[in-house]
Coordinates of C-alpha atoms in Angstrom, one line a residue:
M1 CA -35.1 124.3 -65.4
K2 CA -36.1 120.6 -65.9
K3 CA -37.5 120.4 -62.3
H4 CA -39.6 123.6 -62.8
L5 CA -40.9 122.3 -66.1
S6 CA -41.9 119.0 -64.7
L7 CA -43.8 120.6 -61.8
L8 CA -45.7 122.9 -64.2
L9 CA -46.8 120.0 -66.3
A10 CA -48.0 118.1 -63.2
L11 CA -50.1 121.1 -62.1
L12 CA -51.7 121.5 -65.5
M13 CA -52.7 117.8 -65.5
L14 CA -54.3 118.1 -62.1
A15 CA -56.2 121.3 -62.8
P16 CA -59.2 119.8 -64.8
A17 CA -59.8 117.2 -62.0
A18 CA -59.8 119.9 -59.4
V19 CA -62.3 122.1 -61.3
S20 CA -64.6 119.1 -61.9
C21 CA -64.6 118.3 -58.1
A22 CA -65.4 121.9 -57.3
E23 CA -68.3 122.1 -59.8
T24 CA -70.0 118.9 -58.6
E25 CA -69.5 119.1 -54.8
D26 CA -72.6 120.0 -52.8
P27 CA -71.7 122.8 -50.4
A28 CA -74.5 121.7 -48.0
A29 CA -73.2 118.2 -47.7
P30 CA -71.5 117.4 -44.4
A31 CA -67.8 117.1 -44.4
S32 CA -66.6 113.7 -45.0
D33 CA -65.0 111.7 -42.3
P34 CA -61.5 110.8 -43.4
T35 CA -61.6 107.7 -41.2
V36 CA -64.6 106.2 -43.1
S37 CA -64.3 104.8 -46.6
A38 CA -66.4 106.3 -49.2
E39 CA -67.7 102.9 -50.3
P40 CA -68.5 100.0 -47.9
A41 CA -66.0 97.2 -48.0
A42 CA -67.1 94.3 -50.1
E43 CA -68.4 91.4 -47.9
E44 CA -66.3 88.3 -48.0
T45 CA -68.2 85.6 -49.8
V46 CA -67.9 82.1 -48.5
P47 CA -68.8 79.4 -51.0
E48 CA -71.8 77.4 -49.9
E49 CA -71.0 73.8 -49.1
T50 CA -73.1 71.4 -51.3
E51 CA -75.0 69.1 -49.0
I52 CA -74.2 65.5 -49.9
S53 CA -77.3 63.5 -50.8
R54 CA -78.0 60.3 -52.7
E55 CA -78.4 62.3 -55.9
N56 CA -74.9 63.8 -55.8
Y57 CA -73.0 61.2 -53.7
P58 CA -69.4 61.4 -55.0
D59 CA -67.4 58.4 -56.2
T60 CA -63.6 58.1 -56.1
L61 CA -62.9 57.4 -59.8
P62 CA -60.2 59.5 -61.4
E63 CA -60.4 61.0 -64.8
L64 CA -60.1 58.1 -67.2
D65 CA -60.2 57.8 -71.0
F66 CA -60.4 54.3 -72.6
G67 CA -60.4 55.5 -76.2
G68 CA -63.8 54.3 -77.2
E69 CA -63.3 50.7 -76.3
T70 CA -66.3 48.4 -76.2
V71 CA -67.3 46.8 -72.8
T72 CA -69.5 43.7 -73.3
I73 CA -71.5 42.5 -70.3
H74 CA -73.1 39.0 -70.4
S75 CA -76.5 38.9 -68.7
R76 CA -79.2 36.4 -68.2
G77 CA -81.8 36.4 -71.0
D78 CA -84.8 37.2 -68.8
D79 CA -86.3 40.5 -69.6
E80 CA -85.6 42.1 -66.2
S81 CA -82.0 40.8 -66.2
I82 CA -81.3 42.3 -69.7
Y83 CA -83.0 45.5 -68.6
E84 CA -80.6 46.1 -65.7
V85 CA -77.6 46.0 -68.0
S86 CA -78.7 48.0 -71.0
V87 CA -81.7 49.4 -72.9
E88 CA -81.9 50.4 -76.5
E89 CA -83.6 53.7 -76.3
M90 CA -85.6 56.2 -74.2
T91 CA -89.2 55.2 -74.0
G92 CA -90.7 57.5 -71.5
E93 CA -90.9 54.8 -68.9
V94 CA -89.1 56.1 -65.8
V95 CA -86.8 53.1 -64.9
N96 CA -86.0 52.3 -68.6
D97 CA -84.9 55.9 -69.1
A98 CA -82.9 56.0 -65.9
V99 CA -80.9 53.0 -67.0
Y100 CA -80.5 54.5 -70.5
E101 CA -79.2 57.8 -69.1
R102 CA -77.0 56.0 -66.6
N103 CA -75.2 54.1 -69.4
E104 CA -74.9 57.2 -71.6
M105 CA -73.3 59.2 -68.7
V106 CA -70.9 56.4 -67.9
A107 CA -70.0 55.8 -71.6
E108 CA -69.3 59.6 -72.1
R109 CA -67.4 59.9 -68.8
L110 CA -65.0 57.0 -69.5
N111 CA -65.1 57.1 -73.3
V112 CA -66.4 53.6 -73.7
K113 CA -69.2 51.8 -75.5
I114 CA -71.4 49.6 -73.2
V115 CA -73.0 46.6 -74.9
G116 CA -75.2 44.0 -73.2
F117 CA -75.3 40.4 -74.3
A118 CA -78.3 38.3 -73.4
G119 CA -77.6 34.7 -72.7
E120 CA -80.1 32.0 -71.8
K121 CA -83.0 32.6 -69.5
W122 CA -83.1 31.1 -65.9
D123 CA -84.7 27.8 -67.0
A124 CA -81.9 27.1 -69.4
Y125 CA -79.1 28.9 -67.6
N126 CA -77.0 25.7 -67.3
N127 CA -76.4 26.2 -71.1
A128 CA -75.2 29.7 -70.4
I129 CA -72.8 28.4 -67.8
A130 CA -71.4 25.9 -70.2
S131 CA -71.0 28.6 -72.9
L132 CA -69.3 30.9 -70.5
R133 CA -67.0 28.2 -69.3
A134 CA -65.9 27.3 -72.8
S135 CA -65.5 31.0 -73.7
I136 CA -63.3 31.8 -70.7
M137 CA -61.2 28.6 -71.0
S138 CA -60.5 29.4 -74.7
A139 CA -59.5 32.9 -73.7
D140 CA -61.5 34.5 -76.5
G141 CA -62.1 37.6 -74.4
A142 CA -65.8 37.7 -75.5
Y143 CA -67.1 39.2 -72.3
D144 CA -65.6 41.9 -70.1
A145 CA -68.0 41.3 -67.3
I146 CA -70.8 38.9 -66.3
A147 CA -74.0 39.8 -64.6
G148 CA -74.7 36.1 -63.6
W149 CA -77.7 34.4 -62.1
S150 CA -76.9 34.0 -58.5
A151 CA -78.2 30.4 -58.3
R152 CA -75.7 29.1 -60.8
I153 CA -72.9 31.5 -61.5
P154 CA -70.9 30.8 -58.2
S155 CA -69.8 27.5 -59.7
L156 CA -67.4 29.4 -62.1
S157 CA -65.5 30.8 -59.1
L158 CA -64.9 27.2 -57.8
E159 CA -63.3 26.5 -61.2
G160 CA -60.8 29.4 -61.0
L161 CA -62.4 31.3 -64.0
L162 CA -63.0 34.6 -62.3
L163 CA -60.7 37.4 -61.2
D164 CA -60.3 38.5 -57.6
L165 CA -62.2 41.7 -57.3
N166 CA -60.2 42.8 -54.3
E167 CA -57.3 43.4 -56.7
M168 CA -59.3 45.5 -59.2
P169 CA -57.9 49.1 -59.3
H170 CA -61.1 51.1 -59.5
L171 CA -63.6 49.2 -57.4
N172 CA -64.2 51.0 -54.1
L173 CA -66.1 48.3 -52.3
E174 CA -66.7 50.5 -49.2
Q175 CA -69.1 52.7 -51.2
P176 CA -72.8 52.5 -50.4
W177 CA -73.7 51.2 -53.9
W178 CA -72.1 47.9 -53.1
N179 CA -73.9 45.5 -50.8
Q180 CA -71.6 45.2 -47.8
S181 CA -72.8 41.8 -46.6
A182 CA -71.9 40.4 -50.1
V183 CA -68.4 42.1 -49.9
D184 CA -67.8 40.5 -46.4
E185 CA -69.6 37.2 -46.7
L186 CA -68.4 36.1 -50.1
Q187 CA -64.8 36.5 -49.3
I188 CA -63.0 33.1 -49.7
A189 CA -59.5 33.0 -48.0
G190 CA -59.1 36.7 -48.8
H191 CA -60.4 36.5 -52.4
L192 CA -63.7 38.0 -53.7
Y193 CA -65.2 36.9 -56.9
F194 CA -68.7 38.6 -56.9
V195 CA -70.3 41.8 -56.0
T196 CA -73.8 43.1 -56.2
G197 CA -75.8 46.1 -55.1
N198 CA -77.5 49.1 -56.8
I199 CA -75.9 48.1 -60.1
A200 CA -78.3 45.1 -60.1
K201 CA -81.9 46.1 -60.3
T202 CA -82.7 42.4 -59.8
M203 CA -81.3 42.8 -56.3
L204 CA -83.9 45.4 -55.6
S205 CA -86.8 43.6 -57.3
A206 CA -86.0 40.3 -55.6
M207 CA -86.0 41.7 -52.0
C208 CA -88.4 39.7 -49.8
I209 CA -90.8 41.9 -48.0
Y210 CA -94.1 42.1 -46.1
V211 CA -96.9 44.4 -47.4
F212 CA -99.7 45.7 -45.3
N213 CA -103.2 46.9 -46.4
Q214 CA -104.0 50.2 -44.7
K215 CA -107.8 49.8 -45.1
V216 CA -107.8 46.4 -43.4
A217 CA -105.5 47.8 -40.7
D218 CA -107.9 50.6 -40.1
D219 CA -110.9 48.2 -40.0
F220 CA -109.2 46.1 -37.4
D221 CA -107.7 49.0 -35.4
V222 CA -104.1 48.0 -36.0
E223 CA -101.5 50.3 -34.7
N224 CA -99.0 52.1 -36.9
L225 CA -96.9 49.3 -38.2
Y226 CA -94.0 51.6 -39.2
D227 CA -93.7 52.5 -35.6
V228 CA -93.7 48.9 -34.6
V229 CA -90.8 48.3 -37.0
N230 CA -88.8 51.4 -35.9
E231 CA -89.3 50.4 -32.2
H232 CA -88.0 46.8 -32.9
R233 CA -91.2 45.2 -31.9
W234 CA -91.8 43.7 -35.3
T235 CA -91.0 40.1 -34.4
I236 CA -92.5 36.8 -35.7
D237 CA -94.3 36.4 -32.4
Y238 CA -95.8 39.9 -32.8
I239 CA -97.1 39.0 -36.3
N240 CA -98.5 35.7 -35.0
E241 CA -100.4 37.4 -32.3
L242 CA -101.5 40.2 -34.5
T243 CA -102.9 38.0 -37.3
T244 CA -104.5 35.2 -35.2
N245 CA -107.8 36.9 -34.8
V246 CA -107.9 38.6 -38.2
Y247 CA -110.2 36.2 -40.0
V248 CA -113.6 36.7 -41.6
D249 CA -115.6 34.0 -43.3
L250 CA -116.7 36.2 -46.2
D251 CA -118.5 33.6 -48.3
G252 CA -120.2 32.1 -45.2
D253 CA -119.4 28.5 -46.1
G254 CA -117.9 27.8 -42.6
Q255 CA -114.6 26.8 -44.1
M256 CA -111.3 28.7 -44.7
G257 CA -111.0 29.3 -48.4
T258 CA -109.5 31.7 -50.9
A259 CA -112.6 34.0 -50.8
D260 CA -112.2 34.8 -47.0
L261 CA -110.3 37.6 -45.3
Y262 CA -107.1 36.8 -43.5
G263 CA -104.5 38.4 -41.3
L264 CA -101.7 37.0 -43.4
T265 CA -101.4 35.3 -46.8
S266 CA -98.2 33.6 -47.7
S267 CA -96.3 30.9 -49.6
S268 CA -94.5 28.1 -47.8
V269 CA -91.6 27.9 -50.5
N270 CA -89.9 31.1 -51.6
D271 CA -91.6 33.2 -49.0
A272 CA -90.5 30.8 -46.3
D273 CA -86.9 31.3 -47.4
G274 CA -87.2 35.0 -46.4
Y275 CA -87.2 34.2 -42.7
M276 CA -83.6 32.7 -42.9
Q277 CA -82.1 36.1 -43.7
G278 CA -84.8 37.9 -41.8
F279 CA -83.5 36.2 -38.6
R280 CA -79.9 36.7 -39.7
V281 CA -78.9 33.1 -39.1
S282 CA -75.7 31.5 -40.3
M283 CA -74.7 28.0 -41.2
I284 CA -71.1 28.7 -42.0
S285 CA -68.0 29.8 -40.0
R286 CA -64.4 30.3 -41.3
D287 CA -61.3 28.4 -40.4
E288 CA -57.9 30.1 -39.8
A289 CA -57.3 30.3 -43.6
G290 CA -60.6 32.0 -44.2
L291 CA -62.2 28.9 -45.8
P292 CA -65.9 28.0 -45.1
V293 CA -66.8 25.4 -42.5
L294 CA -70.3 24.0 -41.8
D295 CA -71.3 25.4 -38.4
V296 CA -75.0 25.1 -37.5
D297 CA -76.7 26.0 -34.2
T298 CA -79.2 23.2 -34.1
E299 CA -81.0 24.7 -31.0
R300 CA -81.5 28.0 -32.8
F301 CA -82.7 26.4 -36.0
T302 CA -85.1 24.2 -34.0
T303 CA -86.7 27.4 -32.6
I304 CA -86.8 29.0 -36.1
V305 CA -88.5 26.1 -37.7
E306 CA -91.1 25.8 -34.9
K307 CA -91.9 29.6 -35.0
V308 CA -92.4 29.7 -38.8
Y309 CA -94.4 26.4 -38.7
N310 CA -96.7 27.8 -36.0
L311 CA -97.3 31.0 -38.0
M312 CA -98.1 29.2 -41.2
W313 CA -100.0 26.1 -40.0
N314 CA -101.2 26.7 -36.4
N315 CA -102.5 30.2 -36.9
P316 CA -106.2 30.5 -37.9
G317 CA -105.5 34.0 -39.3
C318 CA -102.9 32.8 -41.8
Y319 CA -103.7 31.3 -45.2
A320 CA -100.5 29.7 -46.5
I321 CA -100.2 27.7 -49.8
T322 CA -97.9 24.7 -50.2
G323 CA -96.8 25.9 -53.6
D324 CA -94.6 28.8 -54.6
G325 CA -95.6 32.4 -55.3
T326 CA -98.0 34.3 -53.1
D327 CA -101.3 35.3 -54.8
L328 CA -101.6 39.0 -54.0
K329 CA -105.2 39.2 -55.3
P330 CA -106.8 38.8 -51.9
F331 CA -104.5 41.5 -50.6
S332 CA -105.3 43.9 -53.5
E333 CA -109.0 43.3 -52.9
D334 CA -108.8 44.2 -49.2
R335 CA -109.0 40.6 -48.0
A336 CA -105.6 40.4 -46.3
L337 CA -104.0 42.5 -43.6
L338 CA -100.5 41.3 -44.5
S339 CA -98.9 39.4 -47.3
T340 CA -95.4 38.2 -48.0
T341 CA -94.0 38.8 -51.4
R342 CA -91.1 40.5 -53.3
I343 CA -90.7 44.0 -54.6
S344 CA -91.3 42.6 -58.1
G345 CA -94.7 41.3 -56.9
V346 CA -95.7 44.7 -55.7
V347 CA -94.8 46.2 -59.2
S348 CA -96.6 43.5 -61.1
S349 CA -99.7 43.0 -58.9
L350 CA -100.4 46.1 -56.9
A351 CA -100.1 48.9 -59.5
E352 CA -103.9 49.3 -59.8
M353 CA -104.7 48.7 -56.2
E354 CA -107.2 51.3 -54.9
S355 CA -106.5 51.0 -51.2
D356 CA -103.3 52.4 -49.7
Y357 CA -100.6 49.9 -48.8
G358 CA -97.2 50.0 -47.2
I359 CA -94.0 47.9 -47.2
L360 CA -92.3 46.3 -44.2
P361 CA -89.2 44.2 -43.7
Y362 CA -89.4 40.5 -42.7
P363 CA -89.7 40.3 -38.9
L364 CA -87.0 39.8 -36.2
L365 CA -86.8 36.4 -34.6
N366 CA -87.1 38.0 -31.1
D367 CA -86.5 41.3 -29.4
A368 CA -82.9 40.4 -28.7
Q369 CA -82.1 40.6 -32.4
T370 CA -80.8 44.1 -33.1
E371 CA -80.8 44.3 -36.9
Y372 CA -83.4 43.4 -39.5
G373 CA -82.4 41.1 -42.4
T374 CA -83.7 41.0 -45.9
R375 CA -83.4 38.0 -48.2
V376 CA -83.0 38.6 -51.9
Q377 CA -84.6 35.7 -53.7
D378 CA -82.1 34.0 -56.0
A379 CA -83.3 35.9 -59.1
L380 CA -80.6 38.5 -58.4
S381 CA -77.5 39.0 -60.5
L382 CA -74.0 38.7 -59.2
W383 CA -71.4 40.8 -61.1
C384 CA -68.0 39.4 -61.8
I385 CA -65.0 39.7 -64.2
P386 CA -63.8 36.6 -66.2
I387 CA -60.1 35.9 -66.2
D388 CA -59.9 36.5 -69.9
S389 CA -61.4 40.0 -69.7
K390 CA -59.3 42.1 -72.2
N391 CA -58.9 45.1 -69.9
P392 CA -59.8 44.5 -66.3
E393 CA -58.8 48.0 -65.3
M394 CA -61.4 49.4 -67.8
T395 CA -64.0 46.9 -66.7
S396 CA -63.6 47.7 -63.0
A397 CA -63.9 51.4 -63.7
V398 CA -67.1 50.8 -65.8
L399 CA -68.6 48.6 -63.0
E400 CA -67.8 51.2 -60.3
A401 CA -69.3 54.1 -62.4
L402 CA -72.4 52.1 -63.3
A403 CA -73.0 51.1 -59.7
A404 CA -72.5 54.7 -58.5
Q405 CA -74.9 56.2 -61.0
S406 CA -77.4 53.4 -60.3
Y407 CA -77.3 54.4 -56.6
R408 CA -77.9 58.0 -57.5
T409 CA -80.7 57.7 -60.0
V410 CA -81.9 54.2 -61.0
T411 CA -82.7 52.9 -57.5
P412 CA -84.8 56.0 -56.5
A413 CA -86.7 55.8 -59.8
Y414 CA -87.4 52.1 -59.3
F415 CA -88.6 52.5 -55.8
D416 CA -90.9 55.3 -56.8
V417 CA -92.4 53.1 -59.5
A418 CA -92.9 50.2 -57.1
L419 CA -94.6 52.5 -54.5
K420 CA -96.7 54.5 -56.9
N421 CA -94.6 57.7 -56.4
R422 CA -94.7 57.5 -52.6
Y423 CA -91.0 57.0 -52.2
S424 CA -90.3 60.5 -53.3
R425 CA -93.0 62.2 -51.2
D426 CA -93.7 60.0 -48.2
V427 CA -90.9 60.2 -45.6
Q428 CA -92.0 57.1 -43.7
T429 CA -92.3 55.0 -46.8
A430 CA -88.8 56.1 -48.1
E431 CA -87.3 55.4 -44.7
M432 CA -88.8 51.9 -44.7
M433 CA -87.6 51.1 -48.2
D434 CA -84.1 52.4 -47.3
L435 CA -84.1 50.2 -44.2
I436 CA -85.1 47.1 -46.2
E437 CA -82.3 47.8 -48.8
R438 CA -79.7 48.4 -46.1
S439 CA -80.7 45.1 -44.4
V440 CA -80.1 43.0 -47.5
L441 CA -78.1 40.0 -46.3
I442 CA -76.2 38.1 -48.9
N443 CA -74.2 35.3 -47.3
F444 CA -71.9 32.5 -48.5
E445 CA -74.2 29.6 -47.9
S446 CA -77.2 31.1 -49.5
L447 CA -75.4 31.9 -52.8
Y448 CA -73.2 28.8 -52.9
N449 CA -76.2 26.8 -51.8
E450 CA -76.6 24.7 -55.0
S451 CA -72.8 23.9 -55.0
I452 CA -72.8 22.6 -51.4
G453 CA -75.9 20.5 -51.1
N454 CA -78.7 23.1 -50.6
P455 CA -78.3 23.7 -46.8
W456 CA -80.1 27.0 -47.1
F457 CA -83.4 25.4 -48.2
V458 CA -84.3 24.3 -44.7
L459 CA -87.6 26.1 -44.5
R460 CA -88.7 25.8 -48.1
T461 CA -88.2 22.0 -47.7
L462 CA -90.0 21.5 -44.4
M463 CA -92.8 24.0 -44.6
P464 CA -94.6 22.6 -47.7
Q465 CA -94.4 19.2 -46.0
K466 CA -95.9 20.8 -42.8
N467 CA -93.0 19.3 -41.0
S468 CA -91.6 21.1 -37.9
N469 CA -88.9 18.4 -37.0
F470 CA -85.6 20.1 -37.8
A471 CA -83.5 17.6 -35.8
S472 CA -84.7 14.7 -38.0
Y473 CA -84.2 16.8 -41.2
W474 CA -80.7 17.8 -40.2
A475 CA -79.6 14.3 -39.2
T476 CA -80.7 13.1 -42.7
N477 CA -79.1 15.9 -44.7
S478 CA -76.1 17.2 -42.8
K479 CA -73.6 14.5 -43.9
V480 CA -74.2 15.1 -47.6
I481 CA -74.0 18.9 -47.1
T482 CA -70.7 18.5 -45.2
K483 CA -69.2 16.3 -47.9
M484 CA -70.2 18.7 -50.7
L485 CA -68.9 21.7 -48.8
E486 CA -65.5 19.9 -48.4
K487 CA -65.4 19.2 -52.1
A488 CA -66.1 22.8 -52.9
V489 CA -63.3 23.9 -50.5
E490 CA -60.9 21.5 -52.2
K491 CA -61.7 23.1 -55.5
I492 CA -61.1 26.5 -54.0
Q493 CA -57.7 25.5 -52.7
A494 CA -56.7 23.8 -55.9
N495 CA -57.4 27.0 -57.8
G496 CA -55.4 29.1 -55.3

């Protein structure tokens, strides 16, 4: 009885469904194929891989929360140096706002408050060094990090006042936002006290470069100089030959003067320094313990001095001054094919220039040199952590995050401003700027220069004197440099 009742109830439940099907079925419709599903199978969706670009390049920081702690960064008091650490508000200026947004993003991500402290400017920076030394030695923990002036700050590492960045937990020094030459060249017996890279806008602004005037290049039927660079034909001999015959006596006085047109305008001081890194020369090697030893190839340096001298003083198409700072006015007024300067000079002097211009690296010494080199004039900041930093783990995480976000957004914004928006829309220009940045060479002897007797100032010393005798110069100065380097090494060893 129970089985029959259950069957009856099941039939009653199925009946409405059967009637509904019968009422809606189209008798003219073809019979359905039982082997084919009534609805097509849903396509399997494969998530698209996000293409890695500069704007979204990932870092390796884990999720961190530092509970709202304040991170105080000591910087030089010059406007640009403060500007790279922190800005007070959004102003509508592209780079200012990129720095502001960077700091806001890092502060929110790590739950910290980032504060910049402006010390003395470059002309009084010895006072800043004295203040920093006193602060660190008293262990007052006033500064979590220092963005120090590269010409002076290295002395603190010789005194044992800075932490070894190789031991910091969150710094990933293989990432593209850290300058790799600094990471390699500034190692002292396995210890690293300074880093720089995209975190330092001053590294970008102080890059030594050549600029070319497209109108003058067209007037003199000059080939595409970007191609020359890419084909590794951009050597100092090429420039010498190119510019020799580019001279016009515009004022008709029969003498070479500031009103005439030249193939190259340059300074024999800071701009001369640029050839040292441009030629990727070295004055230091390392002993078995990894400590620096003076090691100068006098034959190579003799060649370098002679080539730069010939370009500046034996070339009728070159107008070089014996002082510092290239005047870009002739270039901006279409009276120079080439000029040497820094990125900061482009920003300050060429913003209103009507003719088109391009940016090139410093030249190769010869066609045997495989890589370009870019000097960063010593206005750049080196970033370090004092030994009394209250939370080195937090500081290292903040520096890594700031550097990564600078790489993604601040550097492209700055390059676009420098190049009047061409970086974002001109492939050749962007490639050239990226090449120059990748070629930045930061070596031990250029940054510890003032602590070891100024060996790196070979060209800025000889060129204003119109002196091409390297052998005599080196015989006079090498003993002092050797002795000062030995003293610096003794300090390094004494501090472990």
